[in-house]
Coordinates of C-alpha atoms and ligand atoms in Angstrom, one line a residue:
M1 CA 12.6 -25.4 -15.3
W2 CA 16.4 -26.6 -15.2
V3 CA 16.3 -27.6 -18.9
F4 CA 14.9 -24.2 -19.7
M5 CA 17.5 -22.4 -17.6
L6 CA 20.1 -24.4 -19.3
L7 CA 19.0 -23.7 -22.6
L8 CA 18.9 -20.1 -21.8
C9 CA 22.5 -20.2 -20.8
C10 CA 23.6 -21.7 -23.9
L11 CA 21.4 -19.7 -26.3
L12 CA 21.1 -16.3 -24.9
P13 CA 24.0 -13.9 -25.9
Q14 CA 26.2 -12.7 -23.1
G15 CA 24.5 -9.2 -22.7
A16 CA 21.0 -11.0 -22.3
Q17 CA 22.6 -13.2 -19.6
E18 CA 23.8 -10.3 -17.8
Q19 CA 20.4 -8.9 -17.7
M20 CA 18.7 -12.1 -17.0
F21 CA 21.0 -12.8 -13.8
P22 CA 22.5 -9.4 -12.7
L23 CA 24.9 -9.6 -9.8
Q24 CA 23.6 -7.8 -6.8
L25 CA 26.2 -5.7 -4.6
E26 CA 24.7 -4.7 -1.3
A27 CA 26.8 -2.2 0.6
P28 CA 26.1 0.9 2.6
A29 CA 26.6 3.9 0.6
A30 CA 28.3 5.8 3.4
V31 CA 30.2 4.8 6.6
L32 CA 31.7 6.9 9.5
A33 CA 35.5 7.2 9.3
A34 CA 37.2 3.9 10.5
G35 CA 34.1 2.0 10.6
S36 CA 33.5 -1.2 9.2
V37 CA 30.9 -2.4 6.4
L38 CA 29.2 -5.5 5.6
V39 CA 29.3 -6.1 1.7
N40 CA 27.3 -9.0 0.1
C41 CA 27.8 -10.0 -3.5
S42 CA 25.0 -12.3 -4.7
T43 CA 23.7 -13.6 -7.9
E44 CA 20.8 -15.8 -9.3
C45 CA 22.9 -17.4 -11.9
P46 CA 22.3 -20.9 -11.6
S47 CA 25.9 -21.9 -12.1
P48 CA 28.2 -19.4 -10.8
S49 CA 31.8 -19.5 -10.6
N50 CA 34.7 -17.4 -9.4
L51 CA 32.5 -14.9 -7.2
M52 CA 35.1 -12.4 -6.1
L53 CA 35.0 -9.0 -4.3
E54 CA 37.9 -6.7 -5.7
T55 CA 39.0 -3.9 -3.0
S56 CA 42.0 -2.4 -1.8
L57 CA 40.7 -2.8 1.8
L58 CA 41.2 -5.6 4.3
K59 CA 38.3 -8.0 3.9
Q60 CA 37.3 -10.8 6.1
P61 CA 34.9 -13.6 4.6
N62 CA 31.4 -13.7 6.5
G63 CA 29.9 -16.7 4.9
S64 CA 29.3 -17.6 1.1
S65 CA 27.4 -20.2 -0.7
P66 CA 27.6 -20.6 -4.8
G67 CA 25.3 -17.8 -5.2
W68 CA 26.5 -15.2 -2.7
A69 CA 29.6 -14.3 -0.7
A70 CA 29.8 -11.8 2.1
F71 CA 32.7 -9.8 3.6
W72 CA 33.4 -7.3 6.3
L73 CA 35.7 -4.5 5.3
S74 CA 37.2 -2.7 8.0
N75 CA 38.9 0.6 8.8
L76 CA 37.6 2.5 5.9
T77 CA 39.4 5.9 6.0
E78 CA 38.9 7.2 2.3
D79 CA 36.1 7.1 -0.2
T80 CA 36.4 3.8 -1.9
K81 CA 35.1 1.9 -4.9
I82 CA 34.4 -1.9 -4.5
M83 CA 33.6 -4.3 -7.3
C84 CA 32.1 -7.9 -7.5
S85 CA 32.6 -10.1 -10.3
V86 CA 31.4 -13.5 -11.4
L87 CA 31.4 -16.0 -14.3
C88 CA 27.9 -17.1 -15.1
G89 CA 28.3 -19.6 -17.8
D90 CA 31.2 -18.3 -19.8
S91 CA 30.3 -14.6 -19.4
Q92 CA 31.6 -12.4 -16.6
V93 CA 29.2 -10.1 -14.9
I94 CA 30.3 -7.2 -12.9
A95 CA 28.8 -4.8 -10.4
S96 CA 30.3 -1.9 -8.5
S97 CA 29.6 0.5 -5.6
N98 CA 31.0 3.6 -4.1
I99 CA 31.3 3.9 -0.4
T100 CA 31.7 7.5 0.9
V101 CA 33.5 7.9 4.2
Y102 CA 32.3 10.7 6.4
R103 CA 33.9 12.2 9.4
F104 CA 33.2 14.9 11.7
P105 CA 35.3 17.9 11.7
E106 CA 38.4 17.9 14.0
E107 CA 37.7 21.5 14.9
V108 CA 35.0 24.2 14.7
E109 CA 35.9 27.7 15.8
L110 CA 33.9 30.7 16.2
G111 CA 35.8 33.9 15.0
P112 CA 36.5 36.6 17.6
L113 CA 33.3 38.8 18.2
P114 CA 33.9 42.7 18.2
S115 CA 34.1 44.5 21.6
W116 CA 31.2 46.6 20.6
Q117 CA 28.5 46.5 18.0
P118 CA 26.0 49.3 17.0
V119 CA 22.3 48.5 17.2
G120 CA 20.5 47.5 14.2
E121 CA 23.6 46.8 12.2
N122 CA 24.6 43.3 10.8
L123 CA 27.1 41.5 12.6
T124 CA 29.3 39.1 10.4
L125 CA 30.3 36.0 12.3
R126 CA 33.1 33.7 10.9
C127 CA 33.2 30.1 11.6
L128 CA 36.2 28.0 11.0
V129 CA 35.8 24.4 10.1
V130 CA 38.7 22.3 10.0
G131 CA 38.4 18.6 8.5
G132 CA 35.2 16.9 8.0
A133 CA 34.1 14.9 5.1
P134 CA 32.6 15.1 2.6
R135 CA 33.2 18.8 2.7
N136 CA 30.3 19.4 0.4
R137 CA 27.9 17.8 2.8
L138 CA 29.0 19.9 5.5
T139 CA 26.6 22.5 7.0
A140 CA 27.4 25.0 9.7
V141 CA 24.5 25.9 11.9
L142 CA 24.4 28.9 14.4
L143 CA 22.3 28.0 17.4
R144 CA 21.1 30.2 20.2
D145 CA 20.3 27.6 22.9
Q146 CA 18.2 25.2 20.9
E147 CA 17.0 27.9 18.3
E148 CA 18.4 27.7 14.9
L149 CA 19.5 31.2 13.8
S150 CA 21.4 30.4 10.6
R151 CA 22.6 27.5 8.5
Q152 CA 25.2 27.5 5.8
P153 CA 27.1 24.9 3.8
V154 CA 30.6 24.9 4.5
T155 CA 32.8 25.9 1.6
S156 CA 36.6 24.9 0.9
N157 CA 37.8 28.5 1.8
P158 CA 38.2 28.3 5.4
E159 CA 37.3 32.1 5.6
D160 CA 34.3 31.7 3.6
P161 CA 31.7 30.2 6.1
V162 CA 30.1 33.5 7.1
L163 CA 26.9 33.8 9.0
G164 CA 25.3 37.1 8.8
M165 CA 23.0 38.2 11.7
K166 CA 21.5 41.1 13.4
L167 CA 22.8 42.1 16.7
S168 CA 19.5 41.6 18.4
L169 CA 19.4 38.0 17.6
L170 CA 22.8 37.4 19.5
A171 CA 22.7 35.8 22.6
A172 CA 25.1 34.8 25.3
C173 CA 25.2 31.2 24.4
L174 CA 26.5 30.5 20.8
H175 CA 27.1 27.0 19.6
L176 CA 28.2 25.8 16.4
L177 CA 27.1 22.6 15.3
F178 CA 28.2 20.3 12.5
S179 CA 25.5 18.2 11.2
P180 CA 25.1 15.8 8.3
A181 CA 22.5 16.8 5.8
L182 CA 19.0 16.7 7.4
P183 CA 16.7 18.8 5.2
V184 CA 15.1 21.8 6.7
T185 CA 11.7 20.4 5.3
S186 CA 9.5 18.0 7.1
P187 CA 8.9 14.3 6.1
H188 CA 6.1 13.9 4.0
L189 CA 3.5 12.0 5.7
L190 CA 1.0 10.2 3.5
A191 CA -1.7 8.8 5.8
P192 CA -5.5 8.4 5.3
R193 CA -7.6 11.3 6.6
S194 CA -10.1 8.6 7.6
L195 CA -10.0 5.1 8.4
E196 CA -12.8 2.6 8.7
V197 CA -13.0 0.5 11.9
G198 CA -11.3 -2.7 11.4
T199 CA -9.9 -2.1 7.9
R200 CA -6.2 -2.0 7.1
R201 CA -4.4 0.9 5.5
Q202 CA -1.0 2.0 4.5
V203 CA 0.9 4.9 5.8
H204 CA 4.0 6.3 4.2
C205 CA 6.6 8.5 5.6
V206 CA 9.2 9.8 3.1
L207 CA 12.0 12.3 3.5
D208 CA 14.4 13.2 0.7
G209 CA 17.8 14.9 1.0
L210 CA 19.2 12.8 3.9
F211 CA 22.8 12.1 4.2
P212 CA 23.8 9.5 4.9
A213 CA 20.4 8.0 4.8
S214 CA 21.6 4.8 6.2
E215 CA 22.3 6.5 9.4
A216 CA 18.8 8.1 9.8
Q217 CA 16.3 6.5 12.2
V218 CA 12.6 6.8 11.8
H219 CA 9.9 6.5 14.1
L220 CA 6.3 6.1 13.1
A221 CA 3.4 6.1 15.6
L222 CA -0.2 6.0 15.6
G223 CA -1.7 7.5 18.7
N224 CA 0.3 5.9 21.6
Q225 CA 1.1 2.8 19.5
T226 CA 4.7 2.4 17.9
L227 CA 4.4 1.2 14.4
N228 CA 7.0 -1.2 13.1
P229 CA 7.7 0.2 9.6
T230 CA 9.5 -1.4 6.6
V231 CA 12.1 1.2 5.9
T232 CA 13.7 1.4 2.6
R233 CA 16.6 3.7 1.6
D234 CA 17.3 4.7 -2.1
G235 CA 20.2 7.1 -2.4
D236 CA 19.3 10.2 0.0
T237 CA 15.6 9.3 0.3
L238 CA 14.0 7.3 3.1
N239 CA 10.7 5.6 2.7
A240 CA 9.1 4.0 5.9
T241 CA 5.8 2.1 5.2
A242 CA 3.5 0.5 8.0
T243 CA 0.1 -0.8 8.0
V244 CA -2.4 0.6 10.4
R245 CA -5.6 -0.8 11.7
L246 CA -7.8 0.6 14.5
D247 CA -10.9 -1.2 16.1
Q248 CA -12.1 1.9 18.0
E249 CA -13.8 5.1 16.8
G250 CA -12.1 8.4 17.4
T251 CA -9.4 10.7 16.2
Q252 CA -5.8 9.6 16.1
K253 CA -2.6 11.2 15.5
I254 CA -0.1 9.7 13.2
V255 CA 3.4 10.8 13.8
C256 CA 6.5 10.3 11.7
N257 CA 9.7 11.5 13.3
V258 CA 13.2 11.1 11.5
T259 CA 16.4 11.6 13.4
L260 CA 19.9 11.9 12.0
A261 CA 22.8 12.8 14.2
G262 CA 20.7 13.9 16.9
V263 CA 18.5 16.3 15.0
S264 CA 15.0 15.3 14.1
R265 CA 12.4 16.4 11.7
S266 CA 8.8 15.2 12.3
A267 CA 5.3 15.4 10.7
Q268 CA 2.1 14.5 11.9
K269 CA -1.3 14.1 10.6
L270 CA -4.8 13.4 12.1
T271 CA -6.8 10.4 11.1
T272 CA -10.4 9.8 11.9
V273 CA -11.7 6.3 12.6
F274 CA -15.0 5.7 11.9
S275 CA -17.7 3.0 11.7
F276 CA -20.3 3.0 8.7
P277 CA -22.5 -0.1 8.4
G278 CA -24.3 0.1 5.1
P279 CA -27.9 1.3 5.3
I280 CA -30.7 -1.0 6.3
L281 CA -33.5 -1.0 3.8
R282 CA -36.9 -2.6 4.7
L283 CA -40.3 -3.1 3.2
S284 CA -43.3 -3.7 5.4
R285 CA -43.8 -6.7 3.2
T286 CA -42.1 -8.0 0.3
N287 CA -44.9 -9.7 -1.6
V288 CA -48.0 -7.7 -1.5
P289 CA -51.4 -7.9 -3.3
K290 CA -52.1 -5.0 -5.9
G291 CA -53.7 -2.2 -4.2
S292 CA -52.2 -2.7 -0.6
T293 CA -50.2 -0.2 1.1
V294 CA -46.4 -0.7 1.5
N295 CA -44.1 1.2 3.7
V296 CA -40.5 1.4 2.7
T297 CA -38.1 2.5 5.5
C298 CA -34.2 3.2 5.3
K299 CA -32.0 4.0 8.0
A300 CA -28.0 3.9 8.7
G301 CA -26.0 4.9 11.5
P302 CA -26.4 7.8 14.0
R303 CA -24.7 10.5 11.8
A304 CA -25.4 9.1 8.3
Q305 CA -27.7 11.0 5.9
V306 CA -30.0 8.8 4.0
R307 CA -31.8 9.2 0.7
L308 CA -34.5 6.8 -0.3
D309 CA -35.4 6.7 -4.0
G310 CA -34.7 10.5 -4.0
V311 CA -36.5 11.3 -0.7
L312 CA -34.0 12.8 1.8
A313 CA -34.5 11.9 5.6
P314 CA -35.3 15.1 7.6
S315 CA -31.6 15.1 9.2
P316 CA -28.7 12.9 9.7
G317 CA -29.4 9.9 11.8
E318 CA -33.1 10.0 11.2
P319 CA -34.7 7.4 8.9
A320 CA -36.1 8.0 5.3
Q321 CA -39.6 6.8 4.8
L322 CA -41.9 6.1 1.7
E323 CA -45.4 5.0 1.7
L324 CA -47.2 3.7 -1.6
I325 CA -50.2 1.8 -2.8
A326 CA -48.9 -1.0 -4.9
T327 CA -49.9 -1.1 -8.6
D328 CA -49.0 -3.6 -11.3
S329 CA -46.3 -1.4 -12.6
D330 CA -44.7 -1.6 -9.0
N331 CA -44.0 -5.3 -9.6
G332 CA -40.3 -6.0 -9.7
R333 CA -39.5 -2.3 -8.6
Y334 CA -36.2 -1.6 -6.9
F335 CA -35.9 0.8 -4.0
I336 CA -32.4 2.3 -3.8
C337 CA -31.1 3.7 -0.3
N338 CA -28.0 5.9 -0.5
A339 CA -26.5 6.7 2.9
T340 CA -23.7 9.3 3.1
L341 CA -21.4 9.9 6.1
E342 CA -19.1 13.0 6.4
V343 CA -15.6 11.9 7.8
A344 CA -13.1 14.5 8.4
G345 CA -14.4 16.5 5.4
E346 CA -14.8 13.7 3.0
L347 CA -18.2 11.8 2.0
I348 CA -18.4 8.4 2.1
Y349 CA -21.2 6.6 0.4
R350 CA -22.9 3.3 0.8
S351 CA -26.1 2.0 -0.9
T352 CA -28.3 -0.9 -0.8
A353 CA -31.5 -2.1 -2.8
V354 CA -34.5 -4.1 -2.4
Q355 CA -37.1 -5.5 -4.8
L356 CA -41.0 -5.3 -4.4
R357 CA -43.3 -8.1 -5.8
V358 CA -46.9 -7.4 -6.4
L359 CA -48.9 -10.5 -6.7
G360 CA -51.7 -9.3 -8.9
R361 CA -49.6 -9.5 -12.1
G362 CA -47.9 -12.7 -10.8
H363 CA -51.3 -14.5 -10.7
S364 CA -52.1 -13.9 -14.5
V365 CA -48.4 -15.1 -15.2
T366 CA -49.1 -18.2 -13.0
I367 CA -52.3 -18.6 -14.9
G368 CA -50.7 -18.4 -18.2
L369 CA -48.1 -20.7 -17.2
T370 CA -50.5 -23.3 -15.9
V371 CA -52.6 -23.1 -19.1
L372 CA -49.4 -23.6 -21.3
T373 CA -48.3 -26.5 -19.1
V374 CA -51.8 -28.3 -19.1
L375 CA -51.9 -28.0 -22.9
G376 CA -48.3 -29.3 -23.2
V377 CA -49.4 -32.3 -21.3
I378 CA -52.4 -32.8 -23.3
I379 CA -50.6 -32.7 -26.7
T380 CA -47.6 -35.0 -25.3
S381 CA -50.2 -37.4 -24.1
G382 CA -52.0 -37.4 -27.4
A383 CA -48.7 -38.1 -29.1
L384 CA -47.5 -40.9 -27.0
L385 CA -50.9 -42.5 -27.0
Y386 CA -50.7 -42.5 -30.8
V387 CA -47.1 -43.9 -30.7
F388 CA -47.4 -46.5 -27.7
G389 CA -51.2 -47.0 -27.7
M390 CA -51.0 -50.6 -29.4
Q391 CA -48.1 -51.8 -27.4
K392 CA -49.6 -50.8 -24.0
R393 CA -52.3 -53.1 -24.7
C394 CA -50.0 -56.0 -25.7
G395 CA -47.8 -55.5 -22.5
I396 CA -43.9 -55.1 -22.9
Y397 CA -42.3 -54.3 -26.5
H398 CA -38.9 -54.1 -27.5
V399 CA -37.7 -51.9 -30.5
K400 CA -34.7 -53.2 -32.1
Q401 CA -32.6 -51.2 -34.6
Q402 CA -29.3 -52.1 -36.5
S403 CA -27.5 -49.0 -36.0
N404 CA -28.5 -48.4 -32.3
S405 CA -28.1 -51.2 -29.7
V406 CA -30.0 -49.4 -27.0
P407 CA -33.5 -51.0 -26.3
L408 CA -36.6 -48.9 -26.0
T409 CA -38.8 -50.3 -23.4
A410 CA -42.5 -49.7 -22.7
I411 CA -44.0 -50.9 -19.5
Q412 CA -47.5 -51.7 -19.2
Q413 CA -49.4 -48.6 -17.1
P414 CA -52.9 -48.0 -16.2
E415 CA -54.6 -46.2 -19.1
D416 CA -55.3 -42.9 -17.2
T417 CA -51.4 -42.0 -16.9
P418 CA -50.3 -42.3 -20.2
G419 CA -47.9 -39.4 -20.3
E420 CA -45.6 -40.2 -17.4
E421 CA -43.3 -42.1 -19.1
A422 CA -42.6 -39.2 -21.5
S423 CA -41.5 -36.9 -18.8
Ligands
LIG1 C1 23.8 -12.4 1.2 O1 22.7 -12.4 0.2 C2 22.0 -13.5 -0.1 C3 21.1 -13.3 -1.2 O2 20.3 -12.2 -0.8 C4 21.5 -14.1 1.1 O3 20.9 -15.3 0.9 C5 22.6 -14.3 2.2 O4 22.0 -14.6 3.3 C6 23.4 -12.8 2.4 N1 24.3 -13.2 3.3 C7 24.6 -12.4 4.5 C8 25.6 -12.7 5.3 O5 24.0 -11.2 4.7
LIG2 C1 29.6 -12.7 10.3 O1 29.8 -11.4 10.9 C2 28.9 -11.4 12.3 C3 29.1 -10.0 12.9 O2 30.5 -9.6 13.1 C4 29.6 -12.5 13.2 O3 28.6 -12.8 14.4 C5 29.3 -13.8 12.5 O4 30.1 -15.0 13.2 C6 30.1 -13.9 11.1 N1 29.9 -15.1 10.3 C7 30.9 -15.6 9.8 C8 30.4 -17.0 9.0 O5 31.9 -15.4 9.7
LIG3 C1 43.3 2.2 9.6 O1 43.9 2.7 8.5 C2 45.0 3.7 8.7 C3 45.3 4.3 7.5 O2 45.0 3.5 6.3 C4 46.1 3.2 9.5 O3 47.0 4.2 9.8 C5 45.5 2.7 10.9 O4 46.5 1.9 11.6 C6 44.4 1.5 10.7 N1 43.9 1.2 12.0 C7 43.6 -0.1 12.0 C8 42.9 -0.4 13.4 O5 43.8 -1.0 11.4
LIG4 C1 31.3 5.8 -8.2 O1 31.9 7.1 -8.5 C2 32.4 7.4 -9.6 C3 32.8 8.8 -9.7 O2 33.3 9.0 -8.4 C4 31.1 7.4 -10.8 O3 31.7 7.7 -12.1 C5 30.6 6.1 -10.8 O4 29.3 6.2 -11.6 C6 29.9 5.7 -9.4 N1 29.6 4.5 -9.3 C7 28.3 4.0 -8.8 C8 28.0 2.6 -8.9 O5 27.7 4.9 -8.2
LIG5 C1 22.1 43.0 6.6 O1 22.2 41.8 5.6 C2 21.3 41.4 5.0 C3 21.6 40.4 4.2 O2 23.0 40.0 3.8 C4 21.0 42.8 3.9 O3 19.8 42.5 3.0 C5 20.8 43.9 4.7 O4 20.6 45.1 3.9 C6 21.9 44.2 5.8 N1 21.4 45.3 6.7 C7 22.2 46.3 7.0 C8 21.8 47.4 7.9 O5 23.4 46.4 6.6
LIG6 C1 -3.0 3.8 24.5 O1 -4.5 4.3 24.2 C2 -5.5 3.4 24.6 C3 -6.7 4.1 24.1 O2 -6.4 5.0 23.3 C4 -5.5 3.2 26.0 O3 -6.6 2.3 26.5 C5 -4.1 2.8 26.5 O4 -4.2 2.6 28.0 C6 -2.9 3.6 26.0 N1 -1.9 3.0 26.3 C7 -0.7 3.7 27.0 C8 0.5 3.0 27.1 O5 -0.8 4.9 27.0
LIG7 C1 7.4 4.1 -0.6 O1 7.2 2.8 -0.3 C2 6.0 2.1 -0.8 C3 5.9 0.6 -0.7 O2 7.1 0.2 0.0 C4 5.6 2.7 -2.3 O3 4.2 2.3 -2.6 C5 5.6 4.1 -2.3 O4 5.3 4.5 -3.5 C6 6.9 4.6 -1.8 N1 7.0 6.0 -1.9 C7 7.9 6.8 -2.5 C8 7.6 8.2 -2.6 O5 8.9 6.3 -3.1
LIG8 C1 11.8 12.4 17.5 O1 12.6 11.3 17.9 C2 13.8 11.6 18.8 C3 14.4 10.4 19.2 O2 13.6 9.3 19.4 C4 13.2 12.6 20.0 O3 14.3 12.7 20.7 C5 12.6 13.6 19.5 O4 12.0 14.4 20.7 C6 11.5 13.4 18.7 N1 10.6 14.4 17.9 C7 9.5 14.7 18.0 C8 9.0 16.1 17.4 O5 8.7 13.8 18.3
LIG9 C1 -47.1 2.8 7.3 O1 -46.6 3.6 7.9 C2 -47.8 4.3 8.5 C3 -47.2 5.4 9.4 O2 -46.0 6.1 8.7 C4 -48.6 3.4 9.4 O3 -49.6 4.1 10.0 C5 -49.0 2.2 8.7 O4 -49.7 1.4 9.5 C6 -47.8 1.5 8.3 N1 -48.4 0.5 7.1 C7 -47.9 -0.7 7.2 C8 -48.4 -1.7 6.2 O5 -46.9 -1.1 8.0
LIG10 C1 -26.5 7.3 -4.7 O1 -25.2 7.8 -4.4 C2 -24.4 7.6 -5.6 C3 -23.1 8.2 -5.4 O2 -23.2 9.6 -5.0 C4 -25.1 8.1 -7.0 O3 -24.2 7.9 -8.0 C5 -26.4 7.5 -7.2 O4 -27.0 8.1 -8.2 C6 -27.1 7.6 -5.9 N1 -28.4 7.0 -6.1 C7 -29.7 7.5 -5.7 C8 -30.9 6.5 -6.0 O5 -29.9 8.5 -5.2

């Protein structure tokens, strides 16, 4: 492996080496103003040197090894670009990342309300938002108690953020809320509609358009059980994945709740936990003489509908039955039983098969085989008698061949079992 790596280092052009051993730069995409971030530059290059982090910010080392170096950057007050570089062999590999600094507005002010307002006419409210960054991520939300009345992006013109509303909606309590971007939509919850008892399935909860995604918290629960999801954040997207497994039948609620800056969006789905052992297919006897009656019965769980060779059971939960008189043509015949269970509007199938043996035809085959075996024994015996007949009378006989040093030995036997040595 090492030799291979070294060869690669010497042979590969620089561009290929960069692709082979890219430099990873782990840093949060966003940070609250005056906050600190942990940055980690790492590479899998076998012989890295001069691993460096370039930044205008104050950096404090937080551990390193030949393959990585971590730093705390503190007091971030403006959007910044950081860059890592390393020498791998004799080529320089670079990685960079942007960190956005966000801050809450210094001031949020609701414009003066008119002293009177005609019923049924639009009232224009002005909301002044001073400061706050990044501005294009700022949203002004008009609330009456906890009820959201209107939501608009904040523009750079302080006079612009205008919230139009009908007077009838106006209430005594008006609040303005600054909110980092949390989409109006619910998370996308991908969960199975049905889940078999004891099996494991994955549940995903994905929400797009979150800013900053690194600050969003996700809560996934199955019934009253809190799941411990693996959360990945890619740009503005958050993806939480958890594995679920239940050991009891019933209907359970899966809930995903994403919270950002005190506001949450949630989604839920119901999953039906079921148990469905495969159908049990029985023949009254598996080996029957020709002409006898065979009963074939198939049953499955209490709610499953079974179908036995095309014969449908009278109702779900009941067994399906077939009665037949065994004929030669039934020998080797397979009976197939299909069971269907409806779970949460989905059909789940299980099937099983069993084979019938009818002895009538089996006898003739056995007789035929016996006759052939007896014939074979007689022919072999005849041949052996012809070859070894003389020697048997004389006792032990050795055959010696020039080209082959393995001796052939014939041992004297009673004359009535001449074929045994050949077998
Ligand atoms: C930095 O990243 C490397 C490689 O992923 C890892 O081994 C190391 O523990 C990290 N260091 C810190 C302080 O997170
Ligand atoms: C890295 O930072 C953490 C958290 O600030 C601190 O507890 C730890 O001692 C630091 N490690 C090193 C090696 O500086
Ligand atoms: C943080 O940075 C700002 C401006 O860059 C500076 O005025 C302030 O003193 C710094 N604060 C600390 C605690 O270093
Ligand atoms: C950082 O931002 C600059 C412009 O603001 C952009 O050109 C560049 O692609 C960004 N880099 C990364 C790694 O996102
Ligand atoms: C109120 O504003 C809405 C949207 O701005 C507009 O469609 C509507 O016609 C206005 N109603 C009146 C009575 O001006
Ligand atoms: C959770 O639900 C299970 C059955 O659904 C119940 O036995 C258990 O007591 C519940 N636990 C809590 C903490 O509510
Ligand atoms: C979420 O993550 C899982 C695995 O972690 C992946 O299978 C799935 O495709 C991801 N979904 C989205 C929409 O990114
Ligand atoms: C989501 O979680 C937050 C914080 O854990 C909680 O305050 C909120 O009530 C939850 N929302 C729903 C709909 O479960
Ligand atoms: C087959 O089933 C019938 C009734 O369904 C029963 O009368 C009969 O005895 C059964 N025969 C065998 C061989 O089990
Ligand atoms: C059993 O069900 C499967 C799935 O619907 C179907 O493909 C198959 O033909 C059925 N077999 C019989 C014997 O009904």
